[in-house]
Tab-separated table of C-alpha atoms and ligand atoms in Angstrom:
chain	number	residue	atom	x	y	z
L	1	MET	CA	44.843	51.331	14.109
L	2	ASN	CA	41.856	49.040	13.720
L	3	HIS	CA	39.564	47.871	10.933
L	4	PHE	CA	36.295	49.405	12.151
L	5	GLU	CA	35.548	52.249	9.763
L	6	PHE	CA	32.656	53.999	8.060
L	7	HIS	CA	32.051	53.129	4.410
L	8	GLY	CA	29.109	54.810	2.693
L	9	GLY	CA	27.701	56.032	6.025
L	10	GLU	CA	27.783	52.532	7.569
L	11	LEU	CA	30.135	51.382	10.317
L	12	CYS	CA	31.908	48.283	9.003
L	13	CYS	CA	34.211	45.645	10.408
L	14	GLU	CA	36.729	45.103	7.593
L	15	GLY	CA	34.487	44.515	4.535
L	16	VAL	CA	31.291	43.695	6.434
L	17	PRO	CA	28.702	46.269	7.577
L	18	LEU	CA	28.062	45.666	11.285
L	19	ALA	CA	24.328	46.153	10.674
L	20	ARG	CA	24.368	43.085	8.414
L	21	ILE	CA	25.817	40.988	11.246
L	22	ALA	CA	23.254	42.416	13.685
L	23	GLN	CA	20.499	41.473	11.266
L	24	ALA	CA	21.788	37.933	10.798
L	25	VAL	CA	22.766	37.125	14.384
L	26	GLY	CA	20.660	39.518	16.468
L	27	THR	CA	21.840	41.823	19.223
L	28	PRO	CA	23.674	42.149	21.498
L	29	VAL	CA	26.634	40.589	19.676
L	30	TYR	CA	30.409	40.838	19.947
L	31	VAL	CA	32.228	41.255	16.631
L	32	TYR	CA	35.994	40.745	16.222
L	33	SER	CA	38.263	41.730	13.342
L	34	SER	CA	40.869	39.154	12.241
L	35	ALA	CA	42.947	41.788	10.454
L	36	THR	CA	43.124	43.935	13.594
L	37	LEU	CA	44.145	41.008	15.803
L	38	GLU	CA	46.833	40.021	13.305
L	39	ARG	CA	48.041	43.572	12.886
L	40	HIS	CA	48.389	44.221	16.629
L	41	TYR	CA	50.358	41.016	17.087
L	42	GLN	CA	52.616	41.827	14.127
L	43	VAL	CA	53.196	45.431	15.221
L	44	LEU	CA	54.398	44.260	18.621
L	45	ARG	CA	56.529	41.434	17.209
L	46	ASP	CA	58.082	43.707	14.585
L	47	ALA	CA	58.754	46.413	17.181
L	48	LEU	CA	60.578	43.900	19.383
L	49	THR	CA	62.562	42.203	16.635
L	50	GLY	CA	63.236	45.629	15.119
L	51	VAL	CA	65.259	46.654	18.181
L	52	GLY	CA	67.217	43.417	18.070
L	53	ILE	CA	65.214	41.278	20.507
L	54	ALA	CA	65.641	37.877	18.904
L	55	ASP	CA	62.798	35.361	18.972
L	56	PRO	CA	60.640	36.883	21.732
L	57	LEU	CA	57.875	34.643	23.088
L	58	ILE	CA	54.694	36.696	22.716
L	59	ALA	CA	52.156	34.824	24.810
L	60	PHE	CA	48.690	36.311	24.365
L	61	ALA	CA	46.927	36.666	27.730
L	62	VAL	CA	44.014	34.314	27.088
L	63	LYS	CA	41.885	35.828	29.833
L	64	ALA	CA	41.495	39.018	27.762
L	65	ASN	CA	39.668	37.117	25.013
L	66	PRO	CA	39.453	33.328	25.352
L	67	ASN	CA	37.398	32.632	22.222
L	68	VAL	CA	39.078	29.690	20.466
L	69	ALA	CA	38.717	31.271	17.009
L	70	VAL	CA	40.411	34.439	18.280
L	71	LEU	CA	43.191	32.332	19.805
L	72	ARG	CA	43.542	30.365	16.572
L	73	THR	CA	43.860	33.594	14.590
L	74	LEU	CA	46.748	34.624	16.849
L	75	ALA	CA	48.295	31.143	17.033
L	76	ARG	CA	48.561	31.139	13.237
L	77	GLN	CA	50.664	34.286	13.540
L	78	GLY	CA	53.002	32.467	15.917
L	79	ALA	CA	51.590	33.730	19.217
L	80	GLY	CA	51.906	31.686	22.380
L	81	ALA	CA	49.431	31.828	25.258
L	82	ASP	CA	49.617	33.143	28.802
L	83	VAL	CA	47.050	31.152	30.772
L	84	VAL	CA	45.724	31.278	34.329
L	85	SER	CA	43.677	28.084	34.630
L	86	GLU	CA	43.307	24.553	33.262
L	87	GLY	CA	40.360	25.803	31.216
L	88	GLU	CA	42.610	28.322	29.499
L	89	ILE	CA	45.302	25.667	28.849
L	90	ARG	CA	42.624	23.555	27.175
L	91	ARG	CA	41.425	26.511	25.110
L	92	ALA	CA	44.968	27.340	23.981
L	93	LEU	CA	45.604	23.726	22.973
L	94	ALA	CA	42.237	23.543	21.176
L	95	ALA	CA	43.258	26.644	19.226
L	96	GLY	CA	46.500	25.008	18.102
L	97	VAL	CA	48.935	26.844	20.392
L	98	PRO	CA	51.875	24.461	20.882
L	99	ALA	CA	52.337	23.499	24.548
L	100	ASP	CA	55.909	24.782	24.448
L	101	ARG	CA	54.528	28.296	23.846
L	102	ILE	CA	52.167	28.223	26.836
L	103	VAL	CA	53.056	30.050	30.057
L	104	PHE	CA	50.971	29.164	33.122
L	105	SER	CA	50.516	32.151	35.465
L	106	GLY	CA	48.113	32.845	38.327
L	107	VAL	CA	48.041	33.203	42.093
L	108	GLY	CA	46.105	30.070	43.026
L	109	LYS	CA	46.881	27.038	40.893
L	110	THR	CA	45.468	23.766	42.194
L	111	ARG	CA	47.370	20.460	42.393
L	112	GLY	CA	45.159	19.131	39.581
L	113	GLU	CA	45.873	22.108	37.351
L	114	ILE	CA	49.626	21.854	37.954
L	115	ALA	CA	49.582	18.131	37.123
L	116	PHE	CA	47.600	18.824	33.956
L	117	ALA	CA	50.058	21.553	32.931
L	118	LEU	CA	53.049	19.252	33.452
L	119	GLN	CA	51.452	16.351	31.591
L	120	THR	CA	50.694	18.735	28.743
L	121	GLY	CA	54.283	19.967	28.682
L	122	VAL	CA	53.712	23.707	29.041
L	123	ALA	CA	56.773	25.887	28.501
L	124	GLU	CA	56.864	27.334	31.978
L	125	ILE	CA	54.925	27.764	35.195
L	126	ASN	CA	55.188	31.188	36.782
L	127	VAL	CA	55.382	30.688	40.537
L	128	GLU	CA	53.645	33.245	42.692
L	129	SER	CA	54.572	32.122	46.237
L	130	GLU	CA	56.724	29.727	48.274
L	131	PRO	CA	53.890	27.279	49.105
L	132	GLU	CA	53.093	27.122	45.419
L	133	LEU	CA	56.748	26.366	44.590
L	134	GLU	CA	56.644	23.494	47.097
L	135	LEU	CA	53.442	22.155	45.546
L	136	ILE	CA	54.867	22.292	41.998
L	137	ASP	CA	58.004	20.500	43.212
L	138	ALA	CA	55.873	17.783	44.844
L	139	VAL	CA	53.734	17.296	41.726
L	140	GLY	CA	56.831	17.291	39.506
L	141	ARG	CA	58.489	14.578	41.622
L	142	GLU	CA	55.297	12.501	41.635
L	143	LEU	CA	55.124	12.675	37.846
L	144	GLY	CA	58.854	12.176	37.433
L	145	VAL	CA	59.395	15.468	35.593
L	146	ARG	CA	61.209	18.688	36.394
L	147	ALA	CA	58.776	21.560	35.960
L	148	ALA	CA	60.324	24.620	34.285
L	149	VAL	CA	59.472	27.484	36.626
L	150	ALA	CA	59.953	31.226	36.653
L	151	ILE	CA	59.595	33.120	39.917
L	152	ARG	CA	57.049	35.910	39.596
L	153	VAL	CA	58.416	38.971	41.290
L	154	ASN	CA	56.414	41.903	42.536
L	155	PRO	CA	58.778	44.805	41.837
L	156	ASP	CA	56.787	47.233	44.029
L	157	VAL	CA	55.996	49.971	41.529
L	158	GLU	CA	52.735	51.838	41.057
L	159	ALA	CA	51.181	51.290	37.629
L	160	GLY	CA	47.930	50.611	35.880
L	161	GLY	CA	44.911	52.631	34.951
L	162	HIS	CA	42.738	51.633	37.923
L	163	ALA	CA	43.254	50.284	41.464
L	164	LYS	CA	41.515	47.025	40.499
L	165	ILE	CA	44.017	46.325	37.712
L	166	SER	CA	47.244	47.436	39.409
L	167	THR	CA	49.252	44.344	40.332
L	168	GLY	CA	52.832	45.423	40.969
L	169	LYS	CA	52.658	47.071	44.403
L	170	ALA	CA	53.994	45.271	47.469
L	171	ASP	CA	50.493	45.126	48.990
L	172	ASN	CA	48.959	43.339	45.950
L	173	LYS	CA	48.480	39.563	46.116
L	174	PHE	CA	50.749	38.882	43.134
L	175	GLY	CA	54.251	37.416	43.243
L	176	VAL	CA	57.056	37.590	45.803
L	177	SER	CA	59.204	40.557	46.799
L	178	LEU	CA	62.549	41.227	45.154
L	179	ALA	CA	64.208	40.449	48.472
L	180	GLU	CA	62.516	37.049	48.717
L	181	ALA	CA	63.002	36.180	45.055
L	182	GLY	CA	66.694	35.345	45.479
L	183	ARG	CA	66.104	32.898	48.303
L	184	LEU	CA	63.190	31.261	46.475
L	185	TYR	CA	65.153	30.984	43.232
L	186	ALA	CA	68.054	29.322	45.039
L	187	ARG	CA	65.607	26.919	46.708
L	188	ALA	CA	63.991	26.118	43.355
L	189	ALA	CA	67.410	25.469	41.827
L	190	ASN	CA	67.955	22.707	44.394
L	191	MET	CA	64.579	21.005	44.037
L	192	ALA	CA	64.251	17.665	42.239
L	193	GLY	CA	60.773	18.373	40.840
L	194	VAL	CA	61.456	21.788	39.336
L	195	ARG	CA	64.003	23.516	37.151
L	196	ALA	CA	64.405	27.260	37.786
L	197	VAL	CA	64.577	28.843	34.326
L	198	GLY	CA	63.834	32.490	34.924
L	199	VAL	CA	62.022	35.360	36.574
L	200	ALA	CA	58.787	37.104	35.633
L	201	CYS	CA	56.804	40.232	36.411
L	202	HIS	CA	53.498	41.794	35.354
L	203	ILE	CA	52.840	45.112	37.041
L	204	GLY	CA	49.344	46.036	35.938
L	205	SER	CA	47.032	46.718	33.048
L	206	GLN	CA	46.074	49.691	30.881
L	207	ILE	CA	49.455	51.312	31.558
L	208	THR	CA	49.910	54.451	29.466
L	209	ASP	CA	53.202	55.667	30.904
L	210	LEU	CA	56.458	53.814	30.273
L	211	SER	CA	58.266	55.071	33.373
L	212	PRO	CA	56.816	52.579	35.906
L	213	MET	CA	57.548	49.784	33.423
L	214	ARG	CA	61.088	50.996	32.942
L	215	ALA	CA	61.572	51.130	36.723
L	216	ALA	CA	60.176	47.615	37.163
L	217	PHE	CA	62.189	46.127	34.283
L	218	ALA	CA	65.405	47.721	35.575
L	219	LYS	CA	64.784	46.035	38.934
L	220	MET	CA	64.249	42.733	37.108
L	221	ARG	CA	67.529	43.160	35.269
L	222	SER	CA	69.390	43.754	38.550
L	223	LEU	CA	67.731	40.651	39.960
L	224	VAL	CA	68.928	38.522	37.017
L	225	GLU	CA	72.455	39.857	37.508
L	226	ARG	CA	72.334	39.253	41.250
L	227	LEU	CA	71.145	35.650	40.768
L	228	ARG	CA	73.841	34.973	38.207
L	229	GLY	CA	76.359	36.528	40.582
L	230	GLU	CA	75.367	33.806	43.042
L	231	GLY	CA	76.140	31.168	40.442
L	232	LEU	CA	72.518	30.497	39.467
L	233	SER	CA	71.508	30.048	35.850
L	234	VAL	CA	68.784	32.406	34.541
L	235	GLU	CA	67.699	31.752	30.941
L	236	ARG	CA	64.393	33.606	30.692
L	237	LEU	CA	62.946	36.967	31.638
L	238	ASP	CA	59.173	37.400	31.339
L	239	LEU	CA	58.131	41.060	31.325
L	240	GLY	CA	54.360	40.506	31.430
L	241	GLY	CA	51.717	42.500	29.600
L	242	GLY	CA	49.919	45.633	30.610
L	243	LEU	CA	50.505	48.077	27.779
L	244	GLY	CA	47.455	50.329	27.489
L	245	VAL	CA	45.247	51.048	24.511
L	246	PRO	CA	43.453	54.253	23.514
L	247	TYR	CA	39.889	54.355	24.893
L	248	PHE	CA	39.443	57.822	23.297
L	249	ASN	CA	39.196	59.961	26.458
L	250	GLN	CA	42.353	58.734	28.140
L	251	PRO	CA	46.059	59.396	27.889
L	252	GLU	CA	47.372	57.860	24.662
L	253	PRO	CA	49.494	54.794	25.322
L	254	PRO	CA	53.058	54.828	24.046
L	255	PRO	CA	53.466	53.251	20.595
L	256	PRO	CA	54.851	49.687	20.617
L	257	ALA	CA	58.067	50.990	19.037
L	258	GLU	CA	58.779	53.175	22.096
L	259	TYR	CA	57.923	50.308	24.425
L	260	ALA	CA	60.312	48.039	22.511
L	261	ALA	CA	63.087	50.652	22.456
L	262	MET	CA	62.784	51.124	26.225
L	263	ILE	CA	63.054	47.361	26.762
L	264	ALA	CA	66.043	47.027	24.447
L	265	GLU	CA	67.778	49.737	26.448
L	266	VAL	CA	66.985	48.188	29.836
L	267	VAL	CA	68.057	44.635	28.898
L	268	LYS	CA	71.028	45.633	26.749
L	269	GLY	CA	73.777	43.025	26.977
L	270	LEU	CA	71.740	40.755	29.253
L	271	ASP	CA	71.726	37.361	27.587
L	272	VAL	CA	68.149	36.115	28.230
L	273	ARG	CA	65.160	34.897	26.223
L	274	LEU	CA	62.437	37.516	26.658
L	275	ALA	CA	58.749	36.703	27.012
L	276	PHE	CA	55.733	39.012	26.907
L	277	GLU	CA	52.118	38.512	27.940
L	278	PRO	CA	50.033	41.146	26.145
L	279	GLY	CA	46.253	40.878	26.328
L	280	ARG	CA	44.509	44.191	25.995
L	281	MET	CA	46.870	45.732	23.449
L	282	VAL	CA	46.259	42.853	21.045
L	283	ALA	CA	42.520	42.351	21.467
L	284	ALA	CA	40.821	45.492	22.817
L	285	ASN	CA	40.573	47.490	19.610
L	286	ALA	CA	39.916	44.324	17.606
L	287	GLY	CA	36.382	43.975	18.981
L	288	VAL	CA	33.111	45.841	19.422
L	289	LEU	CA	29.840	45.098	21.179
L	290	VAL	CA	26.855	45.839	18.945
L	291	ALA	CA	23.557	46.646	20.680
L	292	GLN	CA	20.156	47.983	19.734
L	293	VAL	CA	18.206	50.891	21.206
L	294	LEU	CA	15.037	49.607	22.902
L	295	HIS	CA	13.603	53.012	23.680
L	296	ILE	CA	14.385	56.500	24.834
L	297	HIS	CA	13.008	57.355	28.235
L	298	GLU	CA	12.901	61.084	28.965
L	299	ARG	CA	12.376	61.983	32.608
L	300	PRO	CA	10.651	65.253	33.550
L	301	GLU	CA	13.697	66.081	35.760
L	302	GLY	CA	15.635	66.374	32.540
L	303	ARG	CA	17.557	63.108	32.194
L	304	ARG	CA	17.331	61.318	28.880
L	305	PHE	CA	17.927	57.554	29.163
L	306	LEU	CA	18.909	55.580	26.113
L	307	VAL	CA	17.766	52.067	27.098
L	308	ILE	CA	19.592	49.432	25.052
L	309	ASP	CA	19.472	45.639	24.836
L	310	ALA	CA	23.038	45.160	26.139
L	311	ALA	CA	23.704	45.325	29.860
L	312	MET	CA	26.395	45.172	32.521
L	313	ASN	CA	26.355	41.360	32.358
L	314	ASP	CA	27.491	41.607	28.701
L	315	LEU	CA	30.127	44.324	29.187
L	316	ILE	CA	31.013	44.950	32.814
L	317	ARG	CA	33.966	47.303	32.382
L	318	PRO	CA	32.025	50.560	32.888
L	319	ALA	CA	30.392	49.217	36.082
L	320	MET	CA	33.537	47.565	37.432
L	321	TYR	CA	36.355	49.907	36.401
L	322	ASP	CA	34.488	53.129	35.568
L	323	ALA	CA	35.716	52.395	32.055
L	324	TYR	CA	35.003	54.663	29.110
L	325	HIS	CA	33.905	53.135	25.798
L	326	ASP	CA	33.381	55.210	22.702
L	327	ILE	CA	29.824	54.648	21.414
L	328	ARG	CA	29.082	54.920	17.685
L	329	PRO	CA	25.718	54.586	15.967
L	330	LEU	CA	26.149	52.151	13.069
L	331	ARG	CA	24.297	54.561	10.740
L	332	PRO	CA	24.600	57.994	12.336
L	333	ARG	CA	21.605	60.292	11.720
L	334	LEU	CA	22.219	63.882	10.775
L	335	GLY	CA	21.487	66.551	13.353
L	336	GLU	CA	22.776	68.128	16.531
L	337	HIS	CA	24.256	65.822	19.161
L	338	VAL	CA	21.896	64.918	22.007
L	339	ILE	CA	22.918	64.196	25.621
L	340	TYR	CA	22.093	60.660	26.748
L	341	ASP	CA	22.560	58.414	29.770
L	342	VAL	CA	23.139	55.004	28.166
L	343	VAL	CA	21.724	52.209	30.333
L	344	GLY	CA	20.929	48.503	30.137
L	345	PRO	CA	17.899	46.566	31.376
L	346	VAL	CA	19.544	44.970	34.467
L	347	CYS	CA	18.068	45.787	37.881
L	348	GLU	CA	21.061	47.710	39.230
L	349	THR	CA	21.852	51.393	39.082
L	350	GLY	CA	25.360	50.214	38.213
L	351	ASP	CA	23.981	49.047	34.876
L	352	THR	CA	24.842	52.424	33.395
L	353	PHE	CA	27.370	52.472	30.553
L	354	THR	CA	27.797	56.228	30.611
L	355	ARG	CA	26.112	59.431	31.758
L	356	ASP	CA	25.759	62.727	29.921
L	357	ARG	CA	27.203	61.406	26.652
L	358	PRO	CA	26.647	63.570	23.569
L	359	LEU	CA	25.729	61.311	20.642
L	360	PRO	CA	24.138	61.790	17.249
L	361	PRO	CA	20.320	61.689	17.616
L	362	LEU	CA	19.001	58.135	18.074
L	363	LYS	CA	15.632	56.417	17.809
L	364	ALA	CA	14.232	53.079	18.982
L	365	ALA	CA	15.629	50.149	16.945
L	366	ASP	CA	18.796	52.054	15.983
L	367	LEU	CA	22.003	50.054	16.263
L	368	LEU	CA	25.160	51.185	18.022
L	369	ALA	CA	28.623	49.841	18.773
L	370	PHE	CA	30.696	50.005	21.939
L	371	MET	CA	34.214	50.384	20.606
L	372	THR	CA	37.376	48.855	22.143
L	373	ALA	CA	35.397	45.944	23.595
L	374	GLY	CA	37.532	43.054	22.309
L	375	ALA	CA	39.431	42.576	25.588
L	376	TYR	CA	37.793	41.883	28.960
L	377	GLY	CA	34.394	42.238	27.275
L	378	SER	CA	32.841	38.917	26.374
L	379	ALA	CA	35.483	37.283	28.584
L	380	MET	CA	33.837	38.781	31.678
L	381	ALA	CA	30.233	38.335	30.558
L	382	SER	CA	27.782	36.457	32.760
L	383	GLU	CA	24.142	35.393	32.705
L	384	TYR	CA	23.173	37.803	35.496
L	385	ASN	CA	19.436	38.458	35.354
L	386	SER	CA	19.203	35.180	33.360
L	387	ARG	CA	20.231	36.959	30.218
L	388	LEU	CA	21.761	34.659	27.604
L	389	LEU	CA	25.515	34.859	26.996
L	390	VAL	CA	26.289	37.184	24.073
L	391	PRO	CA	27.226	35.457	20.803
L	392	GLU	CA	30.586	36.160	19.159
L	393	VAL	CA	31.316	36.744	15.481
L	394	LEU	CA	34.695	36.770	13.752
L	395	VAL	CA	35.145	38.787	10.564
L	396	LYS	CA	37.794	38.136	7.931
L	397	GLY	CA	37.721	40.405	4.909
L	398	ASP	CA	34.241	40.175	3.368
L	399	GLU	CA	33.269	37.094	5.358
L	400	PHE	CA	31.985	36.550	8.847
L	401	ALA	CA	31.387	33.483	11.002
L	402	VAL	CA	29.501	32.974	14.239
L	403	VAL	CA	32.302	31.575	16.412
L	404	ARG	CA	30.142	31.283	19.535
L	405	PRO	CA	26.408	31.040	18.897
L	406	ARG	CA	23.850	32.578	21.203
L	407	PRO	CA	22.618	29.809	23.514
L	408	THR	CA	18.908	29.058	23.702
L	409	TYR	CA	16.853	29.376	26.875
L	410	ASP	CA	16.589	25.590	26.817
L	411	ASP	CA	20.416	25.362	26.826
L	412	MET	CA	20.487	27.643	29.839
L	413	LEU	CA	17.895	25.679	31.785
L	414	ALA	CA	19.279	22.276	30.762
L	415	ARG	CA	22.452	22.936	32.797
L	416	GLU	CA	20.461	22.755	36.024
L	417	ARG	CA	19.029	19.747	37.868
L	418	THR	CA	16.221	19.316	40.288
L	419	ALA	CA	16.939	18.014	43.827
L	420	PRO	CA	15.578	14.598	44.883
L	421	TRP	CA	13.227	16.060	47.498
L	422	PHE	CA	11.171	17.992	44.980
Q	501	PLP	C1	46.072	39.907	32.903
Q	501	PLP	C2	47.473	39.484	32.744
Q	501	PLP	C3	48.164	39.826	31.580
Q	501	PLP	C4	47.593	40.682	30.474
Q	501	PLP	O1	47.405	42.011	30.838
Q	501	PLP	P1	46.998	43.091	29.713
Q	501	PLP	O2	46.851	44.345	30.483
Q	501	PLP	O3	45.714	42.642	29.124
Q	501	PLP	O4	48.093	43.151	28.727
Q	501	PLP	C5	49.466	39.363	31.461
Q	501	PLP	N1	50.049	38.608	32.415
Q	501	PLP	C6	49.401	38.268	33.560
Q	501	PLP	C7	50.097	37.440	34.562
Q	501	PLP	C8	48.095	38.693	33.757
Q	501	PLP	O5	47.468	38.357	34.889
C-alpha cells in the first residue's frame, strides 16, 4: 500500500495534490511520501517481530534512496543503514543513523573508506573477499581496533528480476563461496585487527519468489552450524535485502508476513542476531517522478510519441533494466485510451520509457507521474546531456518540503575549472 491516490480527480501524495508541487517546484521532480516510507518500514519490522524474531537490525540500503531527509524519516523509525561507500556512511550519519546501526557492504572498499568506517565505529563491515579481509585487518591493527566483520557468502542460487541485479550466483562478483567461507572465517577469527562476528548474504534484487531465498538462507544456516561445530563463535546472520515490489505488470511479491514466516522457519532454534538490508521494498512505492508533456509527435508511419521533460538521465531503470513503470496522468482526461510511445529529450534511442502504452488522452502541458520511482530513481540520476539533476520533495500529511533543490546552470558550470593553457 502507498499514499498516492486520487482525490477529487487529482493524483495526490498524502494530502498534497502532485500538480501543486509541480507548479511550485517545476518538473521533472521526484516526490516522496513520508507515511509510505514509515509504513513499509513498520510492516517489515512488525512482520519480523511478529514471528518471534527479537530486535532485528533493519538496515535500509542507502543506495536505493540516499536523500538525507528520506534517511532521517527512516532513522526516526529506528532503521539502520546498509552502506556501500564513505559517501553513504556520511549521509547515514548526517541523517542521524547511529554508527552502531550502520553495516558497510560492497565489493571494493578502499583503505581510506575502511579507516573512516572504523573511526566512525560502524556496527559491522561485510567482507567480500580474502584480500579485503587482509586489508581490513591491516587497517584495524594500524588504528588499534578490532573491526567487527561478517563474511559475505555467495550461496550460488539464481534469483532476482534481471541479470543485472542478480548477485547470488557463483559467477557474480559478490562474496566468497560457501566452501571458502569456513576457511576465511577461521582466518578472521585469528586476526588481531578484526573480530569475526557473523556471516552475510544478499542474493539479488526485485525477487518475487521466496524459494531461492529459502534455499540461500538454509545454506547460511548450515554454514553457521558448521562454523560453530568447529568451535568458532557466530553472533550475527545478515540476510540481505532483495524483496521485490509490485511494478503493476510483474509477478506480485510475497507479502512481508510470508517472508518473515519463511525466515522464522529456516532459522528456528539458531541463536543469532538477524540483520536485513531492504532497499527497494521500503522506498520504491514511496516515490514518484512527476513530468510534463512537451508535445505529441505523430509520425505518418503510425507511431505516436509522447515527448516529456523527463529523460533517461532522470530515471534510468527502463533503459537499463527494461523496467516497467506505471504512468498516471495527474488529472486524467475522459475519453478512450490512446497508444503512446513515451520518450524523453535525450539523444539516444534508449531514452524511451515505454512503447505502445495505452494511456488516457494527453495534451501538451499535461502532467504525469511515473509510479514506483522512489528506489533506484533519483539515486541513479545523472546530468547526461547537461540536464540539471532533478529536485526532490518530501511530503508529510498536508505539507511538503523541497529536500533537494534543483541546481542552477551556474551551479553546474561552477563545478568545472579551466586549464592553465587556455
Ligand atoms: C543493493 C543491496 C541491497 C538492497 O537491495 P534491494 O533489492 O533494494 O532490497 C542490500 N544489500 C546489499 C549488499 C546490496 O548491494
